[in-house]
mmCIF file of C-alpha atoms in Angstrom:
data_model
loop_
_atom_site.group_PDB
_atom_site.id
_atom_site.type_symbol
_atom_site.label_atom_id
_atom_site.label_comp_id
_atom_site.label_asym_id
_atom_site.label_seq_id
_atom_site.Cartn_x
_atom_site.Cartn_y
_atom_site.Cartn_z
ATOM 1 C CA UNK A 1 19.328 -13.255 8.628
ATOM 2 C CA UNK A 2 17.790 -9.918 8.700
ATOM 3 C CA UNK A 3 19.776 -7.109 6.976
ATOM 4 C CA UNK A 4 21.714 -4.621 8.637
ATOM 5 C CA UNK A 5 19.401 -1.094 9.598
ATOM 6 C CA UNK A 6 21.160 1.841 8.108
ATOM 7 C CA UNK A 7 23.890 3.743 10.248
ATOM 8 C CA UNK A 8 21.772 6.413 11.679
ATOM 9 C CA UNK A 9 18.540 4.141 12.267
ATOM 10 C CA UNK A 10 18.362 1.876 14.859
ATOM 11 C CA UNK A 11 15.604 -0.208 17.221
ATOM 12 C CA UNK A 12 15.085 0.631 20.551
ATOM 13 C CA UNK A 13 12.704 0.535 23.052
ATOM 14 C CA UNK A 14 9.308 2.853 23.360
ATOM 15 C CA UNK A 15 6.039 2.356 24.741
ATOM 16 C CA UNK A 16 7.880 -1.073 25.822
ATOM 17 C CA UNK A 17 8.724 -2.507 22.525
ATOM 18 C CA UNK A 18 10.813 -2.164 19.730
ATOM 19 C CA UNK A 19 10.716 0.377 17.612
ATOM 20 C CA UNK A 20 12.799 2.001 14.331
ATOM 21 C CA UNK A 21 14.598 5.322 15.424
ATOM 22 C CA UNK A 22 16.500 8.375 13.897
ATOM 23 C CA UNK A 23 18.465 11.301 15.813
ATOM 24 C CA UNK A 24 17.142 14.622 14.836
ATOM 25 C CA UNK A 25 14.248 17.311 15.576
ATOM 26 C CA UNK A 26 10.819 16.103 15.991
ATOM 27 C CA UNK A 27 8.706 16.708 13.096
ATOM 28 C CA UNK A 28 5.184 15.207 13.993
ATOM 29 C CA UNK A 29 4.483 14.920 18.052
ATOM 30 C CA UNK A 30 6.337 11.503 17.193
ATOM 31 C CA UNK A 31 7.515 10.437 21.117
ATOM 32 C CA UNK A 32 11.284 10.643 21.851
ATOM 33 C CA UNK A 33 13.994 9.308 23.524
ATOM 34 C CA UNK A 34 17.199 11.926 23.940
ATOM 35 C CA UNK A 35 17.846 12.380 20.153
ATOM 36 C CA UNK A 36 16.090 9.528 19.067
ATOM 37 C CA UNK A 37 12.795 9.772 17.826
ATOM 38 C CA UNK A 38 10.351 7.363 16.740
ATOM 39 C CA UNK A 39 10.481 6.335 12.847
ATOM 40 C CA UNK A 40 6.744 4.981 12.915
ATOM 41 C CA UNK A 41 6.187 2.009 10.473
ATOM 42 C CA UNK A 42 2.357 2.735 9.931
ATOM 43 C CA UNK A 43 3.187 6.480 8.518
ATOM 44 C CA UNK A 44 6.261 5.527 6.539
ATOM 45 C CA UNK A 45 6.418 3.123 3.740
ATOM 46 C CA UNK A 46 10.213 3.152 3.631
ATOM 47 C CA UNK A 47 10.181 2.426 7.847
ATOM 48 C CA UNK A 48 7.600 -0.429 6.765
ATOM 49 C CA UNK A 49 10.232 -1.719 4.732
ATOM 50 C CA UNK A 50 13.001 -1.836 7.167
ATOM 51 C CA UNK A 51 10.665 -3.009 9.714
ATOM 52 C CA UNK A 52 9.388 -6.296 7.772
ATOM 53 C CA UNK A 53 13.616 -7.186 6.998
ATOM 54 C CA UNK A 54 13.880 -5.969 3.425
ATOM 55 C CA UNK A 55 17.353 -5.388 1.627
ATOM 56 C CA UNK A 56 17.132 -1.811 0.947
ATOM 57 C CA UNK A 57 20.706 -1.764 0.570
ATOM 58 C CA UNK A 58 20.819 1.763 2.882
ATOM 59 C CA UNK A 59 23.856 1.906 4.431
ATOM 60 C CA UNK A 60 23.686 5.950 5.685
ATOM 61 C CA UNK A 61 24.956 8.673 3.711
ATOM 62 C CA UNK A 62 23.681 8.300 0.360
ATOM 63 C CA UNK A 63 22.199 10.869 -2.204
ATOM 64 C CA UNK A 64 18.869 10.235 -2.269
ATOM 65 C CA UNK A 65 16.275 11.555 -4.532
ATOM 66 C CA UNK A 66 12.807 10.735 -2.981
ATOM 67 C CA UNK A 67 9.855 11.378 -4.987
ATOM 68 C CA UNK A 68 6.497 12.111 -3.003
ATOM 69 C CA UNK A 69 7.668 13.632 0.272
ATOM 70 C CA UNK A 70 4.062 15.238 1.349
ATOM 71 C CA UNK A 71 4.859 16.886 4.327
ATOM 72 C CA UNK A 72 8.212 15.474 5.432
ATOM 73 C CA UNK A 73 6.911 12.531 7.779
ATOM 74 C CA UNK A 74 9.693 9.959 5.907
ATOM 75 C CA UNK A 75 11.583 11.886 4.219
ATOM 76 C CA UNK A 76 12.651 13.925 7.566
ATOM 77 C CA UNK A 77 14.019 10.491 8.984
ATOM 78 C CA UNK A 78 15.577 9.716 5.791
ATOM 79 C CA UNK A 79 17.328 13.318 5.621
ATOM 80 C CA UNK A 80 18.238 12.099 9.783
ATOM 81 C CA UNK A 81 20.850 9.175 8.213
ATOM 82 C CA UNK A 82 21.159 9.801 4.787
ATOM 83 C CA UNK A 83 23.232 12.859 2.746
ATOM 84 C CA UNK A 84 22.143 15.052 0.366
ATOM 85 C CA UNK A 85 18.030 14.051 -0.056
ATOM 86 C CA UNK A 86 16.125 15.461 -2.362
ATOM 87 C CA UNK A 87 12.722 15.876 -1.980
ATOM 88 C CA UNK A 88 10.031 15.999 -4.645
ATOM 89 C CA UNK A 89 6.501 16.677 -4.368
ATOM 90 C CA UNK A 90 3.485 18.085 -6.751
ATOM 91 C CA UNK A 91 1.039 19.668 -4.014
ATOM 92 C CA UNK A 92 1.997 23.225 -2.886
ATOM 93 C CA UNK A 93 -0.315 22.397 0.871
ATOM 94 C CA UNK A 94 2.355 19.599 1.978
ATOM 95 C CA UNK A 95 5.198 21.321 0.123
ATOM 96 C CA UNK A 96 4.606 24.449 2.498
ATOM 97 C CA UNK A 97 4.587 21.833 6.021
ATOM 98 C CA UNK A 98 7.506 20.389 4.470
ATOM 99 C CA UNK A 99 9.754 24.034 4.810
ATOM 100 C CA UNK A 100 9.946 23.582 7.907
ATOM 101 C CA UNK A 101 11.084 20.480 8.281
ATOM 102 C CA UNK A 102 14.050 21.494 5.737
ATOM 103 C CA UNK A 103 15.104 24.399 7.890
ATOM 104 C CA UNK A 104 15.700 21.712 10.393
ATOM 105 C CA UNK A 105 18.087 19.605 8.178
ATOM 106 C CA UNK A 106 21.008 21.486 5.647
ATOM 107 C CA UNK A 107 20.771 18.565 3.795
ATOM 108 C CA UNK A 108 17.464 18.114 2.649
ATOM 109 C CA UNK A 109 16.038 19.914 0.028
ATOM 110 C CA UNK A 110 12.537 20.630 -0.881
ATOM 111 C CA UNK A 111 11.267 21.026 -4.582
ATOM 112 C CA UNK A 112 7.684 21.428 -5.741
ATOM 113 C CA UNK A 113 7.612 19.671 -8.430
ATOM 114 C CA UNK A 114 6.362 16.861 -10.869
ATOM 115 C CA UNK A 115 7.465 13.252 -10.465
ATOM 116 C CA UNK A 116 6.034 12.253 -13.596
ATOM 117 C CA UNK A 117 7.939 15.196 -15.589
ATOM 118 C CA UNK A 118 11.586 14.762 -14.101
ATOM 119 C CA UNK A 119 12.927 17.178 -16.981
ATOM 120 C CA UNK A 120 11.763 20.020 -14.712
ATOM 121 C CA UNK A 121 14.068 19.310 -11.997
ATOM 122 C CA UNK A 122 16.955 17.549 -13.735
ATOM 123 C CA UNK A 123 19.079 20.476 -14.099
ATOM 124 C CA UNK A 124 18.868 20.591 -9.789
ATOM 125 C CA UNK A 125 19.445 17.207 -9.163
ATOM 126 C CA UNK A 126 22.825 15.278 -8.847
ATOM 127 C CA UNK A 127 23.565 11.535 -9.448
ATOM 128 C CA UNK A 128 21.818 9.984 -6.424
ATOM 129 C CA UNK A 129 22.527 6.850 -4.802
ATOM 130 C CA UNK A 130 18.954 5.754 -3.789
ATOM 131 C CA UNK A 131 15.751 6.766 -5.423
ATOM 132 C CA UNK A 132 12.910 6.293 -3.284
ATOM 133 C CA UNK A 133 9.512 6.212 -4.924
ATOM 134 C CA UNK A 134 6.359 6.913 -2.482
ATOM 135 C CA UNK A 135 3.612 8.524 -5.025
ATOM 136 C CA UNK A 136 0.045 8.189 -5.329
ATOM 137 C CA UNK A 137 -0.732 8.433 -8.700
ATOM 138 C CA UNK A 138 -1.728 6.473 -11.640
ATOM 139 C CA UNK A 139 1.613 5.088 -13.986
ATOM 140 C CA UNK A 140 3.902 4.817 -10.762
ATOM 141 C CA UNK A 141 6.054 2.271 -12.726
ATOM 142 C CA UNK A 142 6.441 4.947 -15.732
ATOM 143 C CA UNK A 143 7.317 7.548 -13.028
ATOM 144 C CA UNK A 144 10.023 4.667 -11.676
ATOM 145 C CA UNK A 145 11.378 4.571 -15.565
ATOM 146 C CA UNK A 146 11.726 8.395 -16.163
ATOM 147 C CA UNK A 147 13.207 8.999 -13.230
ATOM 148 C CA UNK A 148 15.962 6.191 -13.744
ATOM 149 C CA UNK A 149 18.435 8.677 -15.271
ATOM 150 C CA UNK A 150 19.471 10.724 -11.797
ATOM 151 C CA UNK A 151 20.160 6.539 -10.139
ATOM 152 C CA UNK A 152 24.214 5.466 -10.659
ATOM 153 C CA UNK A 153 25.005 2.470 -11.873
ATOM 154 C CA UNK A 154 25.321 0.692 -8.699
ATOM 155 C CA UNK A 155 21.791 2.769 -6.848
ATOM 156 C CA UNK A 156 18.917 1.280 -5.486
ATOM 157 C CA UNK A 157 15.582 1.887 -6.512
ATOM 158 C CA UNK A 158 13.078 1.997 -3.248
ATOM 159 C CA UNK A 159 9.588 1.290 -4.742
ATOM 160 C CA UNK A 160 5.976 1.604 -2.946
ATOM 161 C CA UNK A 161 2.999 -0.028 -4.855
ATOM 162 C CA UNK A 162 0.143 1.806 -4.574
ATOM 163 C CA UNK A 163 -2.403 -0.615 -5.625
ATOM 164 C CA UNK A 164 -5.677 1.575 -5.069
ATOM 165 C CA UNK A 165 -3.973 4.806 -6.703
ATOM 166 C CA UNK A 166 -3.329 2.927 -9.749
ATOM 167 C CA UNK A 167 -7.608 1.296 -10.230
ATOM 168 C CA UNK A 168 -9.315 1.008 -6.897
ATOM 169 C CA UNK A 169 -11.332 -1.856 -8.732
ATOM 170 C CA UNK A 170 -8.884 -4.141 -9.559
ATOM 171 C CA UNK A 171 -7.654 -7.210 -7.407
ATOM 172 C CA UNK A 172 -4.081 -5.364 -5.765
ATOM 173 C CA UNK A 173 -1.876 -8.823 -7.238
ATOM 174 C CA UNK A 174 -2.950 -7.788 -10.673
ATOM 175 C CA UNK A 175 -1.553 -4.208 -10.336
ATOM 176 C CA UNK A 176 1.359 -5.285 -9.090
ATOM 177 C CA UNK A 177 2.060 -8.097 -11.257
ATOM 178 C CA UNK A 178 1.097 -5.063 -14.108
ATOM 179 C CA UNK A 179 4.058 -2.564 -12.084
ATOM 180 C CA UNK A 180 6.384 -5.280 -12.250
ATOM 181 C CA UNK A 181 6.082 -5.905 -16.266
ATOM 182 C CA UNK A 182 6.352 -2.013 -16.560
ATOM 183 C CA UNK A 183 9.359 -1.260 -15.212
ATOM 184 C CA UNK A 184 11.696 -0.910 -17.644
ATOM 185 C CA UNK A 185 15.751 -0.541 -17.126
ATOM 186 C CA UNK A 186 15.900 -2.365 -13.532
ATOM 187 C CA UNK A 187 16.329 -5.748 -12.070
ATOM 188 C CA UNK A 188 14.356 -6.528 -9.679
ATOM 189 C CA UNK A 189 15.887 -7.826 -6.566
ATOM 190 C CA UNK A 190 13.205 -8.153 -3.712
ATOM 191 C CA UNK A 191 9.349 -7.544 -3.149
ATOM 192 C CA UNK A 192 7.256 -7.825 -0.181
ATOM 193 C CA UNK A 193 3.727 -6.568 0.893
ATOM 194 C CA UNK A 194 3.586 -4.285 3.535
ATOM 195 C CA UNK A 195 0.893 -5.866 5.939
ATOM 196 C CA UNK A 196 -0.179 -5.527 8.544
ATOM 197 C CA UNK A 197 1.299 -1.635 8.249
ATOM 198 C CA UNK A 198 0.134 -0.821 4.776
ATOM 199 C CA UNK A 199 -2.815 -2.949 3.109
ATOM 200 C CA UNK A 200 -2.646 -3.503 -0.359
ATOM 201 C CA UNK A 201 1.190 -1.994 -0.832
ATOM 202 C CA UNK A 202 3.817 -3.973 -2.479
ATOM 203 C CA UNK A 203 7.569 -2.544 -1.739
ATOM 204 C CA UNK A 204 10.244 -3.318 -4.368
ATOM 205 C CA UNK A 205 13.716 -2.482 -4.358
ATOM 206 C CA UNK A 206 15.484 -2.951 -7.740
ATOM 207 C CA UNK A 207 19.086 -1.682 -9.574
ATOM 208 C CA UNK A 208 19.419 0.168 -12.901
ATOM 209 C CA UNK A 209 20.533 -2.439 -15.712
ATOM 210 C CA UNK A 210 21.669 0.020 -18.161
#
């Protein structure tokens, strides 16, 4: 049986199929239906996730802390369903598109900042519910670790597998089997690739054991 979509997300029909959906302002030309707009699958790892039946365990409403938000393109739908979301990200260019889309949403709130250096935005962040982890970087299972301490004891840890940001040489199964042995302080629940919208991407969703 394929889990439940988050309140706030659902499938419906454009360009005559199926596709995932949030209410709330268009951020990207995406195309629209009333408040609905298209959550696109092949520009979101997250909406790859939902879309291939994973167990994220969203239900709507959570505090989410989600590091590597670019310029908003997830992160605005997640903001559409969820509560408070934090949004991390390093680079001042997509930090600057991603104003905007904040001004948009009261809840979502935009910090340029470190992933791999949580310390420097611990004293803004609450307990969160979900932490979802979208960066392109080398050590994304040591950024997974430090950033374990903002996740309650019953959160969900939303993982993207970057295999050619951690050694663009190396076969993708070894990096992830490597991510996998390096997180440290979560259970893993559920993995899946994320073909055919994301080549060489392994999702994971996992709880805090501590």
């Amino acid at each position: 049986m394929t889990p439940e979509l988050p309140d706030g997300v659902e499938r419906r029909p454009f360009d005559e199929r199926e596709r995932l959906a949030t209410r709330g302002d268009p951020v990207y030309g995406e195309p629209t239906d009333g408040d609905w707009r298209v959550w696109d699958a092949g520009r979101s790892k997250l909406g790859a996730m939902l879309s291939v039946g994973m167990d994220t365990g969203l239900d709507g409403g959570e505090t989410v802390l989600y590091l590597g938000a670019a310029s908003g393109t997830t992160v605005s739908h997640v903001a559409d369903f969820a509560g408070p979301t934090y949004a991390v990200e390093f680079a001042p260019r997509p930090t600057r598109d991603l104003l905007p889309v904040a001004e948009a949403r009261e809840n979502l709130f935009p910090l340029l900042k470190d992933a791999r250096k949580p310390e420097t935005y611990a004293h803004v962040v609450e307990p969160v519910d979900v932490l979802v982890q979208d960066v392109a970087t080398r050590g994304q299972a040591e950024v997974a670790n430090r950033n374990r301490q903002f996740l309650r004891e019953d959160g969900r840890l939303l993982a993207v597998v970057k295999a050619r940001s951690e050694d663009v040489t190396a076969d993708p199964e070894d990096v992830f089997d490597e991510f996998l042995d390096a997180l440290s302080g979560y259970e893993v629940l559920e993995t899946a690739t994320l073909d055919p919208y994301h080549e060489d991407h392994l999702a994971v969703v996992a709880r805090p054991t501590r």
